[in-house]
Coordinates of C-alpha atoms and ligand atoms in Angstrom, one line a residue:
M6 CA 0.0 0.0 0.0
A7 CA 2.7 2.4 0.9
K8 CA 4.5 1.6 -2.4
Q9 CA 1.2 2.3 -4.2
R10 CA 0.8 5.6 -2.4
Q11 CA 4.3 6.6 -3.2
W12 CA 3.8 5.6 -6.8
R13 CA 0.7 7.7 -7.2
Q14 CA 2.5 10.6 -5.6
N15 CA 5.4 10.2 -8.1
A16 CA 3.0 10.0 -10.9
R17 CA 1.3 13.2 -9.8
M18 CA 4.5 15.1 -8.9
A19 CA 6.6 14.2 -11.9
P20 CA 4.9 16.4 -14.5
A21 CA 5.0 19.4 -12.2
S22 CA 8.6 19.0 -11.4
T23 CA 9.3 18.5 -15.1
L24 CA 7.6 21.7 -16.0
R25 CA 9.4 23.5 -13.0
R26 CA 12.8 22.3 -14.3
R27 CA 12.0 23.3 -17.9
F28 CA 10.7 26.7 -16.7
H29 CA 13.8 27.2 -14.7
I30 CA 16.0 26.4 -17.9
L31 CA 13.9 28.7 -19.9
T32 CA 14.1 31.7 -17.5
L33 CA 17.8 31.1 -17.1
L34 CA 18.4 31.2 -20.8
L35 CA 16.1 34.2 -21.2
S36 CA 17.9 36.1 -18.5
L37 CA 21.2 35.3 -20.4
S38 CA 20.0 36.4 -23.7
L39 CA 17.7 39.4 -22.9
P40 CA 18.7 42.7 -21.5
L41 CA 17.3 43.4 -18.1
G42 CA 14.0 45.2 -18.2
C43 CA 12.3 42.6 -20.6
A44 CA 10.6 41.0 -17.7
A45 CA 7.4 40.6 -19.7
E46 CA 9.3 38.3 -22.1
R47 CA 9.8 35.8 -19.2
D48 CA 6.1 35.3 -18.7
H49 CA 5.8 31.8 -20.0
S50 CA 2.6 30.0 -20.6
W51 CA 2.4 27.2 -23.1
T52 CA -1.4 26.5 -23.0
I53 CA -4.6 28.3 -23.5
D54 CA -8.3 27.5 -23.6
A55 CA -10.3 29.0 -26.4
R56 CA -14.0 28.9 -27.4
R57 CA -13.7 29.7 -31.1
Y58 CA -10.2 29.3 -32.6
A59 CA -6.6 28.6 -31.7
V60 CA -3.2 28.6 -33.2
A61 CA -0.3 26.7 -31.6
A62 CA 3.1 27.6 -33.1
D63 CA 6.5 27.4 -31.6
H64 CA 7.0 31.2 -31.3
P65 CA 4.4 33.4 -29.6
D66 CA 4.6 36.1 -32.3
A67 CA 3.8 33.5 -35.0
S68 CA 0.8 32.2 -33.1
A69 CA -0.4 35.8 -32.7
A70 CA 0.0 36.4 -36.4
G71 CA -2.3 33.5 -37.1
A72 CA -4.8 34.6 -34.5
E73 CA -4.9 38.1 -36.0
I74 CA -6.0 36.7 -39.4
L75 CA -8.6 34.5 -37.8
A76 CA -10.0 37.6 -35.9
M77 CA -10.3 39.3 -39.3
G78 CA -12.6 36.5 -40.6
G79 CA -9.8 34.3 -42.2
N80 CA -10.1 30.6 -42.1
A81 CA -7.6 28.0 -40.7
V82 CA -5.6 27.9 -43.9
D83 CA -5.4 31.7 -44.1
A84 CA -4.2 31.6 -40.5
A85 CA -1.7 28.8 -41.1
V86 CA -0.1 30.7 -44.0
A87 CA 0.2 33.9 -41.9
T88 CA 1.7 32.0 -39.1
S89 CA 4.3 30.2 -41.4
F90 CA 5.3 33.6 -43.0
A91 CA 5.8 35.0 -39.5
L92 CA 7.8 31.9 -38.5
A93 CA 10.1 32.6 -41.5
V94 CA 11.0 35.8 -39.7
V95 CA 11.1 34.7 -36.1
R96 CA 12.5 31.1 -36.4
P97 CA 15.2 31.5 -38.9
E98 CA 17.0 28.6 -37.3
S99 CA 14.1 26.2 -37.9
C100 CA 12.1 27.0 -41.0
G101 CA 11.5 29.7 -43.6
L102 CA 11.3 30.6 -47.2
G103 CA 14.5 28.7 -48.0
G104 CA 13.0 25.4 -46.9
G105 CA 10.0 23.2 -47.5
G106 CA 7.2 21.4 -45.7
F107 CA 4.0 19.6 -45.6
M108 CA 0.5 20.9 -44.8
L109 CA -2.6 18.8 -43.9
I110 CA -6.0 20.3 -44.3
H111 CA -9.3 19.1 -42.9
R112 CA -12.6 20.7 -43.6
K113 CA -16.0 19.2 -42.9
G114 CA -17.6 18.0 -46.0
M115 CA -14.3 17.9 -47.9
A116 CA -11.9 14.9 -48.3
P117 CA -8.8 15.8 -46.4
V118 CA -6.0 17.2 -48.5
G119 CA -2.1 17.0 -48.1
L120 CA 0.2 19.6 -49.7
D121 CA 3.7 18.4 -50.4
Y122 CA 6.0 21.4 -50.8
R123 CA 9.1 19.5 -49.8
E124 CA 12.5 20.5 -51.2
Q125 CA 13.6 18.7 -54.3
A126 CA 16.9 17.6 -55.6
P127 CA 18.1 20.1 -58.3
A128 CA 18.2 18.7 -61.8
G129 CA 22.0 18.8 -61.9
I130 CA 22.5 16.6 -58.8
R131 CA 24.6 13.5 -59.1
R132 CA 25.6 11.1 -56.4
D133 CA 29.3 11.4 -57.1
L134 CA 29.2 15.1 -56.2
Y135 CA 29.1 14.0 -52.5
R136 CA 32.2 11.9 -52.7
D137 CA 35.6 12.9 -51.6
A138 CA 38.9 12.6 -53.5
N139 CA 39.1 9.0 -52.6
G140 CA 35.6 8.2 -53.8
N141 CA 34.2 7.9 -50.3
P142 CA 30.9 9.5 -49.3
D143 CA 31.5 12.8 -47.6
P144 CA 28.7 13.7 -45.2
M145 CA 29.8 17.3 -44.8
R146 CA 29.1 18.0 -48.5
I147 CA 25.5 16.9 -48.1
Q148 CA 25.0 18.4 -44.6
R149 CA 26.2 22.0 -45.1
G150 CA 26.9 24.4 -48.0
G151 CA 25.8 24.7 -51.6
L152 CA 25.4 21.0 -52.4
S153 CA 23.2 20.5 -49.3
V154 CA 20.5 22.8 -50.7
G155 CA 17.3 21.3 -52.2
V156 CA 15.0 23.5 -54.4
P157 CA 12.9 25.3 -51.7
G158 CA 9.1 24.8 -51.9
T159 CA 7.7 26.9 -48.9
V160 CA 6.7 30.0 -50.9
R161 CA 4.9 28.1 -53.6
G162 CA 3.4 25.7 -51.0
L163 CA 1.9 28.5 -48.9
L164 CA 0.6 30.5 -51.8
H165 CA -1.0 27.3 -53.3
A166 CA -2.7 26.6 -49.9
L167 CA -4.0 30.2 -49.9
E168 CA -5.3 30.2 -53.4
A169 CA -7.0 26.7 -53.3
Y170 CA -8.2 26.5 -49.7
G171 CA -8.1 30.0 -48.1
S172 CA -11.4 31.8 -47.4
G173 CA -11.0 34.5 -49.9
R174 CA -12.0 36.9 -47.3
V175 CA -8.5 38.1 -46.5
T176 CA -6.0 39.2 -49.2
R177 CA -2.5 37.9 -49.6
A178 CA -1.1 41.3 -48.6
Q179 CA -3.1 41.2 -45.4
I180 CA -1.9 37.7 -44.6
I181 CA 1.8 38.5 -45.1
A182 CA 1.4 41.9 -43.3
P183 CA 2.1 40.5 -39.7
A184 CA 5.3 38.9 -40.9
I185 CA 6.5 42.1 -42.6
R186 CA 5.8 44.0 -39.4
L187 CA 7.8 41.5 -37.4
A188 CA 10.7 41.7 -40.0
N189 CA 10.8 45.4 -39.7
R190 CA 11.6 45.4 -36.0
A191 CA 14.7 43.7 -34.6
L192 CA 14.1 40.1 -33.6
V193 CA 14.6 39.6 -29.9
V194 CA 16.7 36.4 -29.5
D195 CA 14.8 33.9 -27.3
A196 CA 16.1 30.9 -25.6
H197 CA 15.9 28.5 -28.6
L198 CA 17.4 31.0 -31.0
A199 CA 20.1 31.7 -28.5
E200 CA 21.1 28.1 -28.1
S201 CA 21.0 27.7 -31.9
I202 CA 23.3 30.9 -32.5
E203 CA 25.6 29.5 -29.8
S204 CA 26.1 26.2 -31.5
F205 CA 26.9 28.0 -34.8
R206 CA 29.2 30.5 -33.0
E207 CA 31.2 27.6 -31.4
A208 CA 31.6 25.9 -34.7
A209 CA 32.7 29.1 -36.4
E210 CA 35.1 29.8 -33.5
K211 CA 36.6 26.4 -33.7
D212 CA 37.0 26.4 -37.5
P213 CA 37.8 29.8 -39.1
A214 CA 37.0 28.3 -42.5
I215 CA 33.3 28.0 -41.3
A216 CA 33.3 31.6 -40.3
R217 CA 34.7 32.7 -43.7
R218 CA 32.5 30.4 -45.7
F219 CA 29.2 31.4 -44.0
R220 CA 30.2 35.0 -43.7
E221 CA 26.6 36.4 -44.3
L222 CA 25.1 34.2 -41.6
R223 CA 27.9 35.0 -39.2
Q224 CA 27.5 38.7 -39.5
A225 CA 23.7 38.4 -39.0
L226 CA 24.1 36.3 -35.8
I227 CA 27.4 37.4 -34.3
D228 CA 28.7 40.9 -33.6
S229 CA 32.2 42.1 -34.6
D230 CA 33.5 41.2 -31.1
G231 CA 32.5 37.6 -31.6
R232 CA 29.5 37.8 -29.3
A233 CA 26.2 36.2 -30.1
R234 CA 23.7 38.9 -30.9
T235 CA 20.7 39.4 -28.6
R236 CA 18.7 41.1 -31.4
V237 CA 18.9 40.1 -35.1
D238 CA 18.2 42.4 -38.0
R239 CA 15.6 40.8 -40.3
S240 CA 14.9 43.9 -42.4
S241 CA 16.0 42.3 -45.6
M242 CA 13.3 39.6 -45.1
A243 CA 10.7 42.4 -45.1
I244 CA 11.8 43.3 -48.6
T245 CA 11.5 39.7 -49.8
L246 CA 8.0 39.3 -48.1
E247 CA 6.9 42.6 -49.7
A248 CA 7.9 41.2 -53.1
I249 CA 5.8 38.0 -52.4
A250 CA 2.8 40.1 -51.2
D251 CA 3.1 42.2 -54.4
R252 CA 3.9 39.6 -57.0
G253 CA 3.1 36.2 -55.5
A254 CA 5.5 33.3 -56.1
D255 CA 7.1 35.2 -59.0
G256 CA 8.3 37.7 -56.4
F257 CA 10.5 34.9 -55.0
C258 CA 11.2 32.5 -57.8
D259 CA 11.9 35.0 -60.5
G260 CA 13.9 38.4 -60.7
E261 CA 16.3 39.8 -58.2
I262 CA 15.6 37.5 -55.2
A263 CA 15.9 34.3 -57.2
R264 CA 19.2 35.6 -58.7
N265 CA 20.6 36.3 -55.2
I266 CA 19.6 32.9 -54.0
V267 CA 21.0 30.9 -56.9
R268 CA 24.2 32.9 -56.9
A269 CA 24.7 32.2 -53.1
V270 CA 24.1 28.5 -53.6
R271 CA 26.4 28.2 -56.7
N272 CA 29.2 30.4 -55.2
D273 CA 29.4 27.7 -52.5
G274 CA 29.6 24.8 -54.9
G275 CA 26.0 24.0 -55.3
V276 CA 24.3 23.2 -58.6
M277 CA 20.8 24.7 -58.2
T278 CA 19.7 27.0 -61.1
R279 CA 17.0 29.5 -61.8
E280 CA 15.3 26.9 -63.9
D281 CA 15.1 24.6 -60.9
L282 CA 13.4 27.4 -59.0
A283 CA 11.0 28.2 -61.8
A284 CA 10.1 24.5 -62.5
Y285 CA 9.3 23.6 -58.9
R286 CA 5.7 22.4 -58.4
V287 CA 3.6 21.8 -55.3
R288 CA 2.0 18.4 -55.1
E289 CA -1.5 17.8 -53.8
V290 CA -1.7 14.4 -52.4
T291 CA -4.3 12.1 -50.8
P292 CA -3.4 11.7 -47.1
L293 CA -3.0 8.3 -45.4
R294 CA -5.8 7.3 -43.1
G295 CA -6.1 4.8 -40.4
S296 CA -8.1 4.3 -37.2
Y297 CA -7.3 3.6 -33.5
L298 CA -9.6 3.4 -30.6
G299 CA -12.5 4.8 -32.4
H300 CA -10.5 7.8 -33.8
D301 CA -9.6 8.5 -37.5
V302 CA -6.0 9.3 -37.8
I303 CA -4.9 11.3 -40.9
G304 CA -1.2 11.7 -41.9
M305 CA 1.0 12.6 -44.8
P306 CA 2.1 10.0 -47.4
P307 CA 5.8 9.8 -48.6
P308 CA 8.0 11.5 -49.0
S309 CA 6.8 12.1 -45.5
S310 CA 7.5 8.9 -43.5
G311 CA 5.6 10.3 -40.5
G312 CA 2.1 9.1 -41.5
A313 CA 3.2 5.6 -42.4
V314 CA 5.3 5.1 -39.3
I315 CA 2.6 6.4 -37.0
L316 CA -0.2 4.4 -38.6
E317 CA 1.9 1.2 -38.6
T318 CA 2.7 1.6 -35.0
L319 CA -1.0 2.2 -34.2
N320 CA -1.8 -0.9 -36.1
I321 CA 0.6 -3.0 -34.1
L322 CA -0.6 -1.5 -30.8
H323 CA -4.2 -2.4 -31.8
A324 CA -3.1 -5.9 -32.6
L325 CA -1.5 -6.1 -29.2
D326 CA -4.9 -5.7 -27.6
D327 CA -6.6 -2.4 -26.9
D328 CA -7.5 -3.4 -23.3
R329 CA -3.9 -4.4 -22.5
I330 CA -2.6 -1.1 -24.0
R331 CA -5.0 1.0 -22.0
A332 CA -4.2 -0.8 -18.7
A333 CA -0.5 -0.6 -19.3
Y334 CA -0.8 3.1 -20.1
D335 CA -2.6 3.8 -16.9
W336 CA 0.2 2.1 -14.9
D337 CA 3.0 4.1 -16.5
Y338 CA 1.2 7.5 -16.5
I339 CA -1.8 7.6 -14.2
G340 CA -1.4 5.0 -11.5
N341 CA -3.5 1.9 -11.5
N342 CA -6.4 3.9 -10.0
R343 CA -8.3 4.2 -13.2
S344 CA -8.5 0.8 -14.7
S345 CA -8.9 -2.3 -12.4
A346 CA -7.3 -5.3 -14.1
P347 CA -8.9 -5.4 -17.5
P348 CA -10.3 -8.9 -18.4
G349 CA -8.0 -9.5 -21.2
L350 CA -4.8 -8.8 -19.3
S351 CA -4.5 -12.1 -17.4
R352 CA -3.8 -13.7 -20.8
Y353 CA -0.4 -12.1 -20.7
A354 CA 2.8 -12.6 -18.7
V355 CA 2.4 -9.8 -16.3
N356 CA 1.6 -10.8 -12.8
L357 CA -1.4 -8.7 -11.7
S358 CA -0.9 -9.5 -8.1
D359 CA 2.6 -8.0 -8.4
P360 CA 1.9 -4.3 -9.5
E361 CA 5.6 -3.9 -9.9
S362 CA 5.6 -6.2 -13.0
M363 CA 3.3 -3.7 -14.7
W364 CA 5.9 -0.9 -14.6
G365 CA 7.2 0.0 -18.0
L366 CA 5.0 -2.4 -19.9
Y367 CA 3.3 0.4 -21.8
A368 CA 6.7 1.9 -22.7
H369 CA 8.0 -1.4 -23.7
L370 CA 5.2 -2.3 -26.0
L371 CA 5.3 1.1 -27.5
I372 CA 9.1 0.8 -28.2
E373 CA 8.5 -2.8 -29.6
S374 CA 5.9 -1.4 -31.9
M375 CA 7.9 1.6 -33.1
K376 CA 11.0 -0.6 -33.8
P377 CA 9.6 -2.5 -36.7
A378 CA 7.8 0.6 -38.1
F379 CA 11.1 2.5 -38.1
A380 CA 12.8 -0.5 -39.8
D381 CA 10.2 -0.4 -42.5
R382 CA 10.7 3.4 -42.8
A383 CA 14.4 2.6 -43.5
T384 CA 13.8 -0.1 -46.0
L385 CA 10.4 0.4 -47.7
L386 CA 10.1 4.2 -48.2
G387 CA 11.2 6.8 -50.6
D388 CA 9.7 9.6 -52.5
A389 CA 6.3 8.6 -53.9
S390 CA 7.1 10.1 -57.3
P391 CA 6.5 7.9 -60.4
N392 CA 10.0 6.7 -60.6
V393 CA 10.5 5.7 -56.9
A394 CA 8.5 3.1 -55.2
A395 CA 7.2 3.4 -51.7
D396 CA 5.7 0.3 -50.1
V397 CA 3.1 2.1 -47.9
A398 CA 0.5 -0.6 -48.5
G399 CA 2.9 -3.3 -47.3
M400 CA 3.6 -1.3 -44.1
L401 CA 0.0 -0.7 -43.3
D402 CA -1.3 -4.3 -44.0
P403 CA -3.1 -5.3 -40.8
A404 CA -2.1 -9.0 -41.2
R405 CA 1.4 -7.9 -41.0
A406 CA 0.8 -5.8 -37.9
K407 CA -0.8 -8.9 -36.4
R408 CA 2.2 -11.1 -37.2
I409 CA 4.6 -8.5 -35.7
A410 CA 2.4 -8.2 -32.6
E411 CA 2.4 -11.9 -32.1
G412 CA 6.2 -11.9 -32.1
I413 CA 6.5 -9.2 -29.4
D414 CA 7.6 -10.6 -26.0
E415 CA 6.4 -8.5 -23.1
R416 CA 9.5 -9.4 -21.0
H417 CA 12.2 -8.9 -23.6
A418 CA 13.3 -6.4 -26.1
A419 CA 13.7 -7.8 -29.6
P420 CA 17.1 -7.4 -31.2
W421 CA 17.1 -4.9 -34.1
T422 CA 18.3 -7.7 -36.3
R423 CA 14.8 -9.3 -36.1
Y424 CA 13.5 -6.6 -38.5
D425 CA 16.6 -6.5 -40.7
K426 CA 15.6 -7.4 -44.3
G427 CA 19.2 -7.4 -45.4
S428 CA 18.7 -4.4 -47.6
L429 CA 21.0 -2.3 -45.5
A430 CA 24.7 -3.1 -45.1
A431 CA 25.7 -3.6 -41.4
I432 CA 25.2 -0.9 -38.9
D433 CA 17.9 19.2 -33.0
G434 CA 17.9 20.9 -35.7
G435 CA 15.8 23.1 -37.8
T436 CA 12.0 22.4 -38.1
S437 CA 8.8 24.0 -36.9
H438 CA 5.3 22.8 -36.5
L439 CA 2.1 24.7 -36.3
S440 CA -1.5 23.6 -35.6
V441 CA -4.6 25.6 -36.2
I442 CA -8.4 25.1 -35.6
D443 CA -10.8 27.8 -36.7
A444 CA -14.3 28.6 -35.6
D445 CA -15.9 26.3 -38.2
G446 CA -13.8 23.4 -37.1
M447 CA -11.5 23.5 -40.1
A448 CA -8.0 22.3 -39.1
V449 CA -4.5 22.6 -40.4
A450 CA -1.5 20.7 -39.3
C451 CA 1.7 22.1 -40.9
T452 CA 5.3 21.2 -40.4
E453 CA 8.1 23.0 -42.2
S454 CA 11.9 22.8 -42.1
V455 CA 15.3 24.0 -43.3
N456 CA 16.6 20.6 -41.8
L457 CA 19.6 21.2 -39.4
L458 CA 19.9 24.5 -37.5
F459 CA 20.2 27.4 -40.0
G460 CA 20.0 24.8 -42.8
S461 CA 22.9 24.9 -45.2
R462 CA 24.2 28.0 -43.3
I463 CA 23.9 29.9 -46.6
L464 CA 22.1 33.2 -46.1
A465 CA 21.4 34.6 -49.5
P466 CA 22.5 38.2 -49.4
D467 CA 19.9 41.0 -49.3
T468 CA 17.0 38.5 -49.1
G469 CA 17.0 37.3 -45.4
V470 CA 16.5 33.8 -46.8
I471 CA 18.5 31.0 -45.2
L472 CA 18.7 28.0 -47.6
N473 CA 18.0 24.5 -46.4
D474 CA 20.3 21.5 -46.2
T475 CA 17.5 19.0 -46.8
M476 CA 19.6 17.0 -49.3
D477 CA 20.9 15.3 -46.2
D478 CA 17.5 13.7 -45.7
F479 CA 18.5 11.5 -48.7
A480 CA 20.8 8.5 -48.2
L481 CA 24.2 8.8 -49.8
D482 CA 24.4 5.0 -49.7
T483 CA 22.9 2.3 -47.5
T484 CA 25.8 2.3 -45.0
T485 CA 26.3 6.0 -44.1
P486 CA 23.8 7.3 -41.5
N487 CA 22.6 10.8 -42.1
A488 CA 22.8 13.6 -39.5
F489 CA 20.0 12.1 -37.5
G490 CA 21.7 8.6 -37.5
L491 CA 19.1 7.3 -40.0
R492 CA 20.1 4.5 -42.2
Q493 CA 18.1 4.2 -45.4
S494 CA 17.7 1.9 -48.5
E495 CA 18.1 2.5 -52.2
R496 CA 14.6 3.8 -52.3
N497 CA 15.8 7.1 -50.7
I498 CA 19.1 7.4 -52.5
V499 CA 19.9 10.9 -53.7
R500 CA 18.7 11.4 -57.3
A501 CA 18.0 14.5 -59.4
G502 CA 14.4 15.7 -59.3
A503 CA 13.3 13.4 -56.3
R504 CA 12.2 14.7 -52.9
P505 CA 14.0 13.2 -49.9
L506 CA 12.2 11.1 -47.2
S507 CA 11.0 13.2 -44.3
S508 CA 10.1 12.5 -40.7
M509 CA 7.8 15.5 -40.6
S510 CA 4.4 14.2 -39.4
P511 CA 1.6 16.7 -39.4
T512 CA -1.3 14.8 -38.1
I513 CA -5.1 15.3 -37.7
V514 CA -7.2 13.0 -35.6
L515 CA -11.0 13.0 -36.1
K516 CA -13.7 11.6 -33.9
D517 CA -17.1 11.0 -35.6
G518 CA -16.0 13.2 -38.5
D519 CA -15.0 16.2 -36.3
V520 CA -11.5 17.3 -35.5
R521 CA -10.4 16.0 -32.1
L522 CA -6.7 16.7 -32.3
V523 CA -4.2 18.6 -34.5
V524 CA -0.6 17.7 -33.7
G525 CA 2.9 17.7 -35.0
A526 CA 6.4 18.4 -33.9
S527 CA 10.0 19.3 -34.8
G528 CA 13.1 17.2 -34.0
G529 CA 14.2 15.0 -36.9
P530 CA 13.0 11.3 -36.5
R531 CA 11.9 12.3 -33.0
I532 CA 9.1 14.2 -34.7
I533 CA 7.4 10.8 -35.4
T534 CA 7.7 9.4 -31.9
S535 CA 6.8 12.6 -30.1
T536 CA 3.8 13.2 -32.3
L537 CA 2.7 9.6 -31.8
Q538 CA 3.2 9.8 -28.0
T539 CA 1.1 12.9 -27.8
L540 CA -1.6 11.3 -29.8
L541 CA -1.6 8.2 -27.5
H542 CA -1.8 10.4 -24.4
V543 CA -5.0 11.9 -25.8
V544 CA -6.5 8.8 -27.4
V545 CA -5.5 6.1 -25.0
G546 CA -5.0 8.1 -21.8
D547 CA -7.8 10.7 -22.4
R548 CA -5.3 13.3 -21.2
R549 CA -5.5 17.0 -22.0
V550 CA -3.0 18.4 -24.5
N551 CA -1.2 20.6 -22.0
D552 CA -0.3 17.5 -20.0
A553 CA 0.3 15.5 -23.1
V554 CA 3.0 17.7 -24.5
A555 CA 4.8 18.0 -21.1
E556 CA 5.0 14.3 -20.2
P557 CA 8.6 12.8 -20.6
R558 CA 9.0 11.1 -23.9
L559 CA 11.0 8.2 -25.2
H560 CA 12.5 7.6 -28.7
Q561 CA 13.5 4.4 -30.6
Q562 CA 14.3 4.5 -34.3
W563 CA 15.3 0.9 -35.0
L564 CA 19.0 1.9 -35.6
P565 CA 20.8 2.8 -33.6
D566 CA 19.4 0.1 -31.3
I567 CA 19.0 2.6 -28.3
V568 CA 16.0 3.9 -26.4
Y569 CA 16.4 7.6 -25.7
V570 CA 14.5 8.8 -22.6
Q571 CA 14.0 12.4 -21.3
P572 CA 15.7 13.0 -18.0
T573 CA 12.4 13.1 -16.2
M574 CA 11.2 9.7 -17.3
R575 CA 10.0 7.9 -14.2
D576 CA 12.5 5.6 -12.5
G577 CA 10.2 2.6 -12.4
V578 CA 9.7 2.8 -16.2
R579 CA 13.5 3.1 -16.7
A580 CA 14.4 0.2 -14.4
K581 CA 11.8 -2.1 -16.0
L582 CA 13.0 -1.2 -19.6
T583 CA 16.6 -2.0 -18.7
Q584 CA 15.4 -5.3 -17.1
R585 CA 13.7 -6.1 -20.4
G586 CA 17.0 -5.6 -22.3
H587 CA 16.6 -2.2 -23.7
T588 CA 19.7 0.0 -23.8
L589 CA 18.7 3.5 -22.4
K590 CA 20.3 6.8 -23.0
E591 CA 19.2 10.2 -21.7
R592 CA 18.3 12.9 -24.2
K593 CA 17.1 16.4 -23.2
D594 CA 14.9 17.0 -26.2
I595 CA 12.7 14.4 -27.8
G596 CA 10.7 16.5 -30.2
H597 CA 9.0 19.8 -29.7
V598 CA 5.2 19.3 -30.0
Q599 CA 2.6 22.0 -30.9
A600 CA -1.0 20.7 -30.5
I601 CA -4.6 21.7 -30.3
E602 CA -7.5 19.5 -29.1
R603 CA -11.2 20.0 -29.4
L604 CA -13.2 18.9 -26.5
A605 CA -16.7 17.3 -26.5
D606 CA -18.3 20.7 -25.8
G607 CA -16.6 22.2 -28.8
S608 CA -14.1 24.3 -26.9
L609 CA -10.4 24.1 -27.7
R610 CA -7.3 23.7 -25.7
A611 CA -3.9 24.6 -27.3
A612 CA -0.5 23.8 -26.0
C613 CA 3.0 24.6 -27.1
D614 CA 5.9 22.4 -26.0
P615 CA 7.4 24.2 -23.0
M616 CA 10.9 23.2 -24.2
K617 CA 10.8 25.5 -27.4
G618 CA 9.2 28.6 -25.8
G619 CA 6.1 28.9 -28.1
R620 CA 2.8 30.2 -26.8
P621 CA -0.6 29.6 -28.4
A622 CA -3.0 32.3 -29.4
G623 CA -6.7 32.2 -29.8
K624 CA -10.1 33.4 -28.6
Ligands
LIG721 O1 12.3 16.2 -42.9 C1 13.0 15.8 -42.0 O2 12.8 14.6 -41.5 C2 14.1 16.6 -41.4 N1 14.5 17.6 -42.4 C3 13.6 17.3 -40.2 C4 14.7 18.0 -39.5 C5 14.3 18.5 -38.1 O3 13.2 18.2 -37.7 C6 15.3 19.2 -37.4 N2 15.0 19.6 -36.0 N3 14.3 20.2 -35.4

């Protein structure tokens, strides 16, 4: 009994202490990066309740830009586009006009739509460009600089969204106006940007060649005394945004801005041309759909891997038995006070008279379900363009999920080799997610990226545009992991004109046809696992989103065969995972989630991950 009480107390206390610790880190960083007197900036609240509409972006000014458009009568797409343009100004480390993304749109009475404006390999790309003098793959060529830049899709993607799905009640100029306002005042460096600048400053200090090569970015972020700036001038971005407001996509893909972008990329050894920029097209795609515990889950198809991995994991969890998952969830997160032993549970190995044996069972089953899904990501997926196959149907076959579930042992971790198909040889960065729900229940989940922090590190002069390094999301070969340690098959090998596989996972969950949850994250492959865990907190645990985004998360991506856990993960869970044969490693960040839920009475609750410093807006 005493153990039980202690347990419940832990379960109640842990989230609060998590939040306190995160708050402490944030206030510490803010106090380092902001001049005294900016006390208002320290007020940090990552959740709001709203009656009509809400926007959750990972920067407060970006959420406010979206809410401003909703207040003017715009719909969720208008607001998402305004939020994204604002993010291009205030989150230069994470996303922007030099990158790409995915947008998922739900409107009642319309089939859900996915927009793929992912970066694309320039026509002149060849695999051998990424080899060093000895013919070996050189990850540095694909991770930074001119050859790492994919043809950006964000501007065309956002404008396409607006034209095809906007309300028509707000003009393009009105939608871009909040971003232009933000660009015209110096950007106050917040904790996330400060950490990002610091990592660039350290790299440039260690290697003067980096400082010389990425001079434009260095001058923008670091002052002449070598100190990280606390305010960043974004006024050249205002000029670029004005060109887009005036001339639409041509303002970006044609003329002076396009010339500056292409010149900057080619001066650093890249092969992108003006023709690449002019030829880029947004793809409208049919989203993937699945169901779990009475909810419809909608995700992006390839080249996003997020939808397929999330849906395959949910299929395996379902095949593991819904009652068992619910009961195991309650043990790990709530205490066993909610579900008395469900009838199905006695069929399994856990000993119900020994509560201790339940610890970590949910985490274990989740990890064991994610592992084969990530192995499939590595071996079965690539761009879904006509010349690249992606075996999504194979991944989502329920019979396969059942077979995998039957092979999962609740006492032992499966070795990664179980899911090795022999197709591979042996062995936080820059993204931003935003969620919107409007007063009519229309929903947008949108994730955008420049890949690693500040992308390729190329800041095109006079444009404010930082170019992505998304080419690193391709595989150079099947043995070399990318910057996120992901190994991938021939299906995702770099090739001209293709779009690289992505972990970005904008997700919309419906209940009886109405939006229940809009969710997504940043954080490389951890996007998939953090989005999935937030969804499970809401769907399995019936938790509110503000709790869901703040709970400690775990991450497993098949290879490396390691389970990453956040420092605040409960001791009982950790101990039992180790006992089952998982190798654990602590990791501070496991994705940054931005989510909005719609409750049964139609009201909204929005939450921004406290780790990135976002704040929702709404009414
Ligand atoms: O599309 C992808 O999978 C990567 N470009 C995402 C990179 C990322 O999330 C970096 N971190 N925040």
